[in-house]
PDB file of N, CA and C in Angstrom:
ATOM      1  N   MET A   1      16.704  26.975   4.265  1.00 76.00           N
ATOM      2  CA  MET A   1      17.319  25.711   5.245  1.00 76.00           C
ATOM      3  C   MET A   1      16.828  25.227   3.915  1.00 76.00           C
ATOM      4  N   GLU A   2      17.768  24.533   3.215  1.00 83.00           N
ATOM      5  CA  GLU A   2      18.342  24.036   2.235  1.00 83.00           C
ATOM      6  C   GLU A   2      17.823  22.079   1.975  1.00 83.00           C
ATOM      7  N   THR A   3      17.364  21.950   1.005  1.00 86.00           N
ATOM      8  CA  THR A   3      17.142  20.334   1.205  1.00 86.00           C
ATOM      9  C   THR A   3      17.944  19.341   2.037  1.00 86.00           C
ATOM     10  N   ASN A   4      19.110  19.361   2.034  1.00 89.00           N
ATOM     11  CA  ASN A   4      20.193  18.744   2.031  1.00 89.00           C
ATOM     12  C   ASN A   4      19.864  18.521   4.019  1.00 89.00           C
ATOM     13  N   ASP A   5      20.323  19.678   4.364  1.00 89.00           N
ATOM     14  CA  ASP A   5      19.811  19.957   5.498  1.00 89.00           C
ATOM     15  C   ASP A   5      18.515  19.369   6.102  1.00 89.00           C
ATOM     16  N   LEU A   6      17.346  19.287   6.105  1.00 87.00           N
ATOM     17  CA  LEU A   6      16.023  19.022   6.461  1.00 87.00           C
ATOM     18  C   LEU A   6      16.672  17.011   6.286  1.00 87.00           C
ATOM     19  N   PHE A   7      16.858  16.357   5.038  1.00 89.00           N
ATOM     20  CA  PHE A   7      17.738  15.189   5.079  1.00 89.00           C
ATOM     21  C   PHE A   7      18.422  14.941   6.084  1.00 89.00           C
ATOM     22  N   ASN A   8      19.467  15.691   6.492  1.00 90.00           N
ATOM     23  CA  ASN A   8      20.158  15.424   7.620  1.00 90.00           C
ATOM     24  C   ASN A   8      19.562  15.456   8.725  1.00 90.00           C
ATOM     25  N   LEU A   9      18.742  16.515   9.295  1.00 90.00           N
ATOM     26  CA  LEU A   9      18.074  16.810  10.429  1.00 90.00           C
ATOM     27  C   LEU A   9      17.259  15.486  10.715  1.00 90.00           C
ATOM     28  N   LEU A  10      16.254  15.104   9.429  1.00 91.00           N
ATOM     29  CA  LEU A  10      15.536  14.168   9.506  1.00 91.00           C
ATOM     30  C   LEU A  10      16.818  12.446  10.211  1.00 91.00           C
ATOM     31  N   HIS A  11      17.563  12.474   9.199  1.00 92.00           N
ATOM     32  CA  HIS A  11      18.385  11.539   9.819  1.00 92.00           C
ATOM     33  C   HIS A  11      19.042  11.191  10.798  1.00 92.00           C
ATOM     34  N   ASN A  12      20.099  12.579  11.158  1.00 93.00           N
ATOM     35  CA  ASN A  12      19.684  12.708  13.002  1.00 93.00           C
ATOM     36  C   ASN A  12      18.764  12.351  13.883  1.00 93.00           C
ATOM     37  N   ALA A  13      18.012  12.319  14.082  1.00 92.00           N
ATOM     38  CA  ALA A  13      16.369  12.501  14.615  1.00 92.00           C
ATOM     39  C   ALA A  13      16.258  10.867  14.915  1.00 92.00           C
ATOM     40  N   LEU A  14      16.648  10.545  13.445  1.00 92.00           N
ATOM     41  CA  LEU A  14      16.449   8.995  13.740  1.00 92.00           C
ATOM     42  C   LEU A  14      17.376   8.566  14.593  1.00 92.00           C
ATOM     43  N   GLU A  15      18.390   8.527  14.162  1.00 93.00           N
ATOM     44  CA  GLU A  15      19.394   8.132  14.990  1.00 93.00           C
ATOM     45  C   GLU A  15      19.512   8.272  16.385  1.00 93.00           C
ATOM     46  N   ALA A  16      18.776  10.169  16.981  1.00 94.00           N
ATOM     47  CA  ALA A  16      18.717  10.165  18.039  1.00 94.00           C
ATOM     48  C   ALA A  16      17.343   9.131  18.751  1.00 94.00           C
ATOM     49  N   GLN A  17      16.612   8.876  18.069  1.00 90.00           N
ATOM     50  CA  GLN A  17      14.992   8.225  18.483  1.00 90.00           C
ATOM     51  C   GLN A  17      15.846   6.850  18.764  1.00 90.00           C
ATOM     52  N   ARG A  18      16.665   6.159  17.841  1.00 91.00           N
ATOM     53  CA  ARG A  18      17.690   5.045  18.160  1.00 91.00           C
ATOM     54  C   ARG A  18      18.856   4.616  19.616  1.00 91.00           C
ATOM     55  N   ASN A  19      18.451   5.807  20.108  1.00 90.00           N
ATOM     56  CA  ASN A  19      19.364   6.363  21.441  1.00 90.00           C
ATOM     57  C   ASN A  19      20.854   6.407  21.062  1.00 90.00           C
ATOM     58  N   GLY A  20      20.666   6.859  20.055  1.00 86.00           N
ATOM     59  CA  GLY A  20      21.965   7.151  19.561  1.00 86.00           C
ATOM     60  C   GLY A  20      22.535   6.719  18.306  1.00 86.00           C
ATOM     61  N   LYS A  21      22.054   5.197  18.111  1.00 92.00           N
ATOM     62  CA  LYS A  21      22.655   4.304  17.320  1.00 92.00           C
ATOM     63  C   LYS A  21      22.359   4.248  15.591  1.00 92.00           C
ATOM     64  N   LYS A  22      23.733   4.344  15.383  1.00 95.00           N
ATOM     65  CA  LYS A  22      24.167   4.828  13.630  1.00 95.00           C
ATOM     66  C   LYS A  22      23.160   4.158  12.865  1.00 95.00           C
ATOM     67  N   ILE A  23      22.229   4.484  11.803  1.00 94.00           N
ATOM     68  CA  ILE A  23      21.864   4.139  10.328  1.00 94.00           C
ATOM     69  C   ILE A  23      22.751   4.374   9.246  1.00 94.00           C
ATOM     70  N   SER A  24      23.061   3.642   8.903  1.00 95.00           N
ATOM     71  CA  SER A  24      23.881   3.598   8.052  1.00 95.00           C
ATOM     72  C   SER A  24      23.141   4.552   6.447  1.00 95.00           C
ATOM     73  N   GLN A  25      23.794   4.941   5.921  1.00 93.00           N
ATOM     74  CA  GLN A  25      23.121   5.367   4.610  1.00 93.00           C
ATOM     75  C   GLN A  25      22.288   4.206   3.578  1.00 93.00           C
ATOM     76  N   LYS A  26      23.185   3.375   3.188  1.00 96.00           N
ATOM     77  CA  LYS A  26      22.782   2.106   2.674  1.00 96.00           C
ATOM     78  C   LYS A  26      21.792   1.411   3.477  1.00 96.00           C
ATOM     79  N   GLU A  27      21.117   1.676   4.641  1.00 95.00           N
ATOM     80  CA  GLU A  27      20.070   1.099   5.385  1.00 95.00           C
ATOM     81  C   GLU A  27      18.723   2.223   5.152  1.00 95.00           C
ATOM     82  N   MET A  28      19.023   3.122   5.344  1.00 93.00           N
ATOM     83  CA  MET A  28      18.281   4.474   5.627  1.00 93.00           C
ATOM     84  C   MET A  28      17.492   4.448   3.797  1.00 93.00           C
ATOM     85  N   ALA A  29      18.216   4.638   2.409  1.00 94.00           N
ATOM     86  CA  ALA A  29      18.354   4.545   1.326  1.00 94.00           C
ATOM     87  C   ALA A  29      17.300   3.170   1.388  1.00 94.00           C
ATOM     88  N   ASP A  30      17.639   1.654   1.530  1.00 94.00           N
ATOM     89  CA  ASP A  30      16.743   0.789   1.749  1.00 94.00           C
ATOM     90  C   ASP A  30      15.266   0.732   2.114  1.00 94.00           C
ATOM     91  N   GLN A  31      15.247   1.386   3.587  1.00 90.00           N
ATOM     92  CA  GLN A  31      14.446   1.805   4.230  1.00 90.00           C
ATOM     93  C   GLN A  31      13.004   2.411   3.387  1.00 90.00           C
ATOM     94  N   LEU A  32      14.146   3.441   2.447  1.00 89.00           N
ATOM     95  CA  LEU A  32      13.094   4.538   1.826  1.00 89.00           C
ATOM     96  C   LEU A  32      12.742   4.115   0.194  1.00 89.00           C
ATOM     97  N   GLY A  33      13.059   2.728  -0.292  1.00 90.00           N
ATOM     98  CA  GLY A  33      13.494   2.398  -1.460  1.00 90.00           C
ATOM     99  C   GLY A  33      14.166   3.173  -2.648  1.00 90.00           C
ATOM    100  N   LEU A  34      15.267   3.694  -2.356  1.00 92.00           N
ATOM    101  CA  LEU A  34      16.251   4.530  -2.946  1.00 92.00           C
ATOM    102  C   LEU A  34      17.414   3.542  -2.984  1.00 92.00           C
ATOM    103  N   SER A  35      18.093   4.084  -4.236  1.00 95.00           N
ATOM    104  CA  SER A  35      19.585   3.506  -3.791  1.00 95.00           C
ATOM    105  C   SER A  35      20.373   4.318  -3.185  1.00 95.00           C
ATOM    106  N   MET A  36      21.453   3.968  -2.557  1.00 95.00           N
ATOM    107  CA  MET A  36      22.294   4.631  -1.681  1.00 95.00           C
ATOM    108  C   MET A  36      23.147   5.802  -2.397  1.00 95.00           C
ATOM    109  N   ARG A  37      23.453   5.685  -3.213  1.00 95.00           N
ATOM    110  CA  ARG A  37      23.939   6.574  -4.217  1.00 95.00           C
ATOM    111  C   ARG A  37      22.823   8.297  -4.516  1.00 95.00           C
ATOM    112  N   THR A  38      21.718   8.141  -4.554  1.00 94.00           N
ATOM    113  CA  THR A  38      20.728   8.536  -4.206  1.00 94.00           C
ATOM    114  C   THR A  38      20.541   9.516  -3.033  1.00 94.00           C
ATOM    115  N   TYR A  39      20.266   8.301  -2.620  1.00 94.00           N
ATOM    116  CA  TYR A  39      20.756   8.886  -0.348  1.00 94.00           C
ATOM    117  C   TYR A  39      21.449   9.782  -0.294  1.00 94.00           C
ATOM    118  N   GLN A  40      22.412   9.438  -0.505  1.00 94.00           N
ATOM    119  CA  GLN A  40      24.193   9.927  -0.536  1.00 94.00           C
ATOM    120  C   GLN A  40      23.666  11.076  -1.085  1.00 94.00           C
ATOM    121  N   ASP A  41      23.375  11.866  -2.538  1.00 94.00           N
ATOM    122  CA  ASP A  41      23.756  12.646  -3.213  1.00 94.00           C
ATOM    123  C   ASP A  41      22.034  13.816  -2.656  1.00 94.00           C
ATOM    124  N   TRP A  42      21.045  13.074  -1.340  1.00 93.00           N
ATOM    125  CA  TRP A  42      19.939  14.294  -1.078  1.00 93.00           C
ATOM    126  C   TRP A  42      20.792  14.904  -0.292  1.00 93.00           C
ATOM    127  N   ARG A  43      21.240  13.942   1.051  1.00 93.00           N
ATOM    128  CA  ARG A  43      22.370  14.384   2.093  1.00 93.00           C
ATOM    129  C   ARG A  43      23.565  15.398   1.832  1.00 93.00           C
ATOM    130  N   LEU A  44      24.106  15.104   0.733  1.00 94.00           N
ATOM    131  CA  LEU A  44      25.128  15.928   0.605  1.00 94.00           C
ATOM    132  C   LEU A  44      24.822  17.219  -0.212  1.00 94.00           C
ATOM    133  N   GLY A  45      23.435  17.422  -0.620  1.00 91.00           N
ATOM    134  CA  GLY A  45      22.885  18.342  -1.591  1.00 91.00           C
ATOM    135  C   GLY A  45      23.628  18.136  -3.338  1.00 91.00           C
ATOM    136  N   ASN A  46      23.622  17.149  -3.329  1.00 94.00           N
ATOM    137  CA  ASN A  46      24.277  17.059  -5.007  1.00 94.00           C
ATOM    138  C   ASN A  46      23.013  17.184  -5.783  1.00 94.00           C
ATOM    139  N   THR A  47      21.941  16.506  -5.341  1.00 91.00           N
ATOM    140  CA  THR A  47      20.434  16.852  -6.091  1.00 91.00           C
ATOM    141  C   THR A  47      19.785  17.290  -4.807  1.00 91.00           C
ATOM    142  N   LYS A  48      18.582  17.967  -5.536  1.00 87.00           N
ATOM    143  CA  LYS A  48      17.441  18.199  -4.860  1.00 87.00           C
ATOM    144  C   LYS A  48      15.898  17.067  -5.286  1.00 87.00           C
ATOM    145  N   PRO A  49      15.574  16.575  -4.121  1.00 88.00           N
ATOM    146  CA  PRO A  49      14.308  16.094  -4.801  1.00 88.00           C
ATOM    147  C   PRO A  49      13.123  17.105  -4.797  1.00 88.00           C
ATOM    148  N   GLN A  50      12.325  17.675  -5.496  1.00 81.00           N
ATOM    149  CA  GLN A  50      11.990  19.120  -5.246  1.00 81.00           C
ATOM    150  C   GLN A  50      10.601  18.769  -4.074  1.00 81.00           C
ATOM    151  N   SER A  51       9.845  17.987  -4.439  1.00 85.00           N
ATOM    152  CA  SER A  51       9.111  17.918  -3.573  1.00 85.00           C
ATOM    153  C   SER A  51       9.119  17.825  -1.956  1.00 85.00           C
ATOM    154  N   ALA A  52      10.890  17.617  -1.283  1.00 85.00           N
ATOM    155  CA  ALA A  52      10.958  17.351  -0.436  1.00 85.00           C
ATOM    156  C   ALA A  52      10.826  18.413   0.557  1.00 85.00           C
ATOM    157  N   LYS A  53      11.883  19.710  -0.138  1.00 81.00           N
ATOM    158  CA  LYS A  53      11.459  20.822   0.718  1.00 81.00           C
ATOM    159  C   LYS A  53       9.812  21.808   1.204  1.00 81.00           C
ATOM    160  N   ALA A  54       8.993  21.294  -0.366  1.00 83.00           N
ATOM    161  CA  ALA A  54       7.286  21.618  -0.031  1.00 83.00           C
ATOM    162  C   ALA A  54       6.993  20.853   0.794  1.00 83.00           C
ATOM    163  N   VAL A  55       6.775  19.570   1.023  1.00 86.00           N
ATOM    164  CA  VAL A  55       6.327  18.777   2.344  1.00 86.00           C
ATOM    165  C   VAL A  55       6.948  18.951   3.304  1.00 86.00           C
ATOM    166  N   ILE A  56       8.110  19.302   3.847  1.00 85.00           N
ATOM    167  CA  ILE A  56       8.352  19.569   4.940  1.00 85.00           C
ATOM    168  C   ILE A  56       7.745  21.156   5.310  1.00 85.00           C
ATOM    169  N   GLU A  57       7.389  22.341   4.537  1.00 85.00           N
ATOM    170  CA  GLU A  57       7.128  23.339   4.828  1.00 85.00           C
ATOM    171  C   GLU A  57       5.994  23.546   5.167  1.00 85.00           C
ATOM    172  N   MET A  58       4.926  22.350   4.605  1.00 84.00           N
ATOM    173  CA  MET A  58       3.764  22.066   4.457  1.00 84.00           C
ATOM    174  C   MET A  58       3.474  21.447   6.167  1.00 84.00           C
ATOM    175  N   LEU A  59       4.127  20.614   6.338  1.00 88.00           N
ATOM    176  CA  LEU A  59       4.311  20.368   7.823  1.00 88.00           C
ATOM    177  C   LEU A  59       4.223  20.765   9.104  1.00 88.00           C
ATOM    178  N   GLY A  60       5.355  22.064   8.568  1.00 88.00           N
ATOM    179  CA  GLY A  60       6.104  22.813   9.214  1.00 88.00           C
ATOM    180  C   GLY A  60       4.875  23.986   9.815  1.00 88.00           C
ATOM    181  N   MET A  61       3.525  24.003   8.818  1.00 90.00           N
ATOM    182  CA  MET A  61       2.236  24.656   8.666  1.00 90.00           C
ATOM    183  C   MET A  61       1.619  24.147   9.704  1.00 90.00           C
ATOM    184  N   LEU A  62       1.565  22.888  10.232  1.00 90.00           N
ATOM    185  CA  LEU A  62       0.676  22.247  10.816  1.00 90.00           C
ATOM    186  C   LEU A  62       0.415  22.437  11.966  1.00 90.00           C
ATOM    187  N   GLU A  63      -0.219  22.485  13.510  1.00 94.00           N
ATOM    188  CA  GLU A  63       0.179  22.061  14.738  1.00 94.00           C
ATOM    189  C   GLU A  63       0.805  20.913  14.593  1.00 94.00           C
ATOM    190  N   ASP A  64       0.955  20.923  16.087  1.00 94.00           N
ATOM    191  CA  ASP A  64       1.971  19.707  16.326  1.00 94.00           C
ATOM    192  C   ASP A  64       1.069  18.055  16.428  1.00 94.00           C
ATOM    193  N   ASP A  65      -0.374  18.433  16.710  1.00 93.00           N
ATOM    194  CA  ASP A  65      -1.069  17.431  16.968  1.00 93.00           C
ATOM    195  C   ASP A  65      -1.877  16.563  15.430  1.00 93.00           C
ATOM    196  N   GLU A  66      -1.622  17.693  14.670  1.00 93.00           N
ATOM    197  CA  GLU A  66      -2.144  17.689  12.758  1.00 93.00           C
ATOM    198  C   GLU A  66      -0.537  16.762  12.766  1.00 93.00           C
ATOM    199  N   ILE A  67       0.137  16.909  12.826  1.00 91.00           N
ATOM    200  CA  ILE A  67       1.530  16.885  12.182  1.00 91.00           C
ATOM    201  C   ILE A  67       1.368  15.423  12.418  1.00 91.00           C
ATOM    202  N   ILE A  68       1.162  15.128  13.437  1.00 93.00           N
ATOM    203  CA  ILE A  68       1.104  13.359  13.963  1.00 93.00           C
ATOM    204  C   ILE A  68       0.256  12.624  13.786  1.00 93.00           C
ATOM    205  N   ARG A  69      -0.959  13.252  13.388  1.00 93.00           N
ATOM    206  CA  ARG A  69      -2.499  12.472  12.592  1.00 93.00           C
ATOM    207  C   ARG A  69      -1.642  12.219  11.196  1.00 93.00           C
ATOM    208  N   VAL A  70      -1.786  13.667  10.633  1.00 92.00           N
ATOM    209  CA  VAL A  70      -0.981  12.858   9.092  1.00 92.00           C
ATOM    210  C   VAL A  70       0.336  11.830   8.885  1.00 92.00           C
ATOM    211  N   VAL A  71       1.224  12.172   9.744  1.00 90.00           N
ATOM    212  CA  VAL A  71       1.987  10.974   9.857  1.00 90.00           C
ATOM    213  C   VAL A  71       1.840   9.490   9.926  1.00 90.00           C
ATOM    214  N   ARG A  72       0.774   9.476  11.114  1.00 91.00           N
ATOM    215  CA  ARG A  72       0.500   8.379  11.309  1.00 91.00           C
ATOM    216  C   ARG A  72      -0.636   7.814  10.161  1.00 91.00           C
ATOM    217  N   LYS A  73      -1.358   8.857   9.422  1.00 91.00           N
ATOM    218  CA  LYS A  73      -1.641   8.384   8.174  1.00 91.00           C
ATOM    219  C   LYS A  73      -0.803   8.077   7.058  1.00 91.00           C
ATOM    220  N   ILE A  74       0.177   8.988   6.933  1.00 85.00           N
ATOM    221  CA  ILE A  74       1.225   8.113   5.734  1.00 85.00           C
ATOM    222  C   ILE A  74       1.768   6.947   6.602  1.00 85.00           C
ATOM    223  N   ASN A  75       1.869   6.362   7.592  1.00 85.00           N
ATOM    224  CA  ASN A  75       2.725   5.120   7.568  1.00 85.00           C
ATOM    225  C   ASN A  75       1.408   4.272   7.908  1.00 85.00           C
ATOM    226  N   LYS A  76       0.167   4.267   8.034  1.00 88.00           N
ATOM    227  CA  LYS A  76      -0.594   3.379   7.574  1.00 88.00           C
ATOM    228  C   LYS A  76      -0.715   3.268   6.362  1.00 88.00           C
ATOM    229  N   LEU A  77      -1.158   4.255   5.380  1.00 86.00           N
ATOM    230  CA  LEU A  77      -1.370   3.736   3.354  1.00 86.00           C
ATOM    231  C   LEU A  77      -0.314   2.876   3.386  1.00 86.00           C
ATOM    232  N   LYS A  78       1.394   3.200   3.290  1.00 74.00           N
ATOM    233  CA  LYS A  78       2.244   2.251   3.081  1.00 74.00           C
ATOM    234  C   LYS A  78       2.408   1.204   3.528  1.00 74.00           C
ATOM    235  N   GLY A  79       2.089   0.903   4.515  1.00 64.00           N
ATOM    236  CA  GLY A  79       2.090  -0.759   5.040  1.00 64.00           C
ATOM    237  C   GLY A  79       1.060  -1.373   4.418  1.00 64.00           C
TER     238      GLY A  79
END
């Protein structure tokens, strides 16, 4: 799976979580603290943040309950 596939999968999952309400690339970029161009390039596969694929692969090695624990801890640290 390519890095852009991961970003598209996550973007679509976030939209689905909002009952199909679309999230613009600008809105997502703002939430992530990125320029819209950077986020757009990631989704198109024009550029690939090196750590993204490794982070997703590491999360994929965890059991479901551990993934939830780690993500919740990340959310607490950023807030």
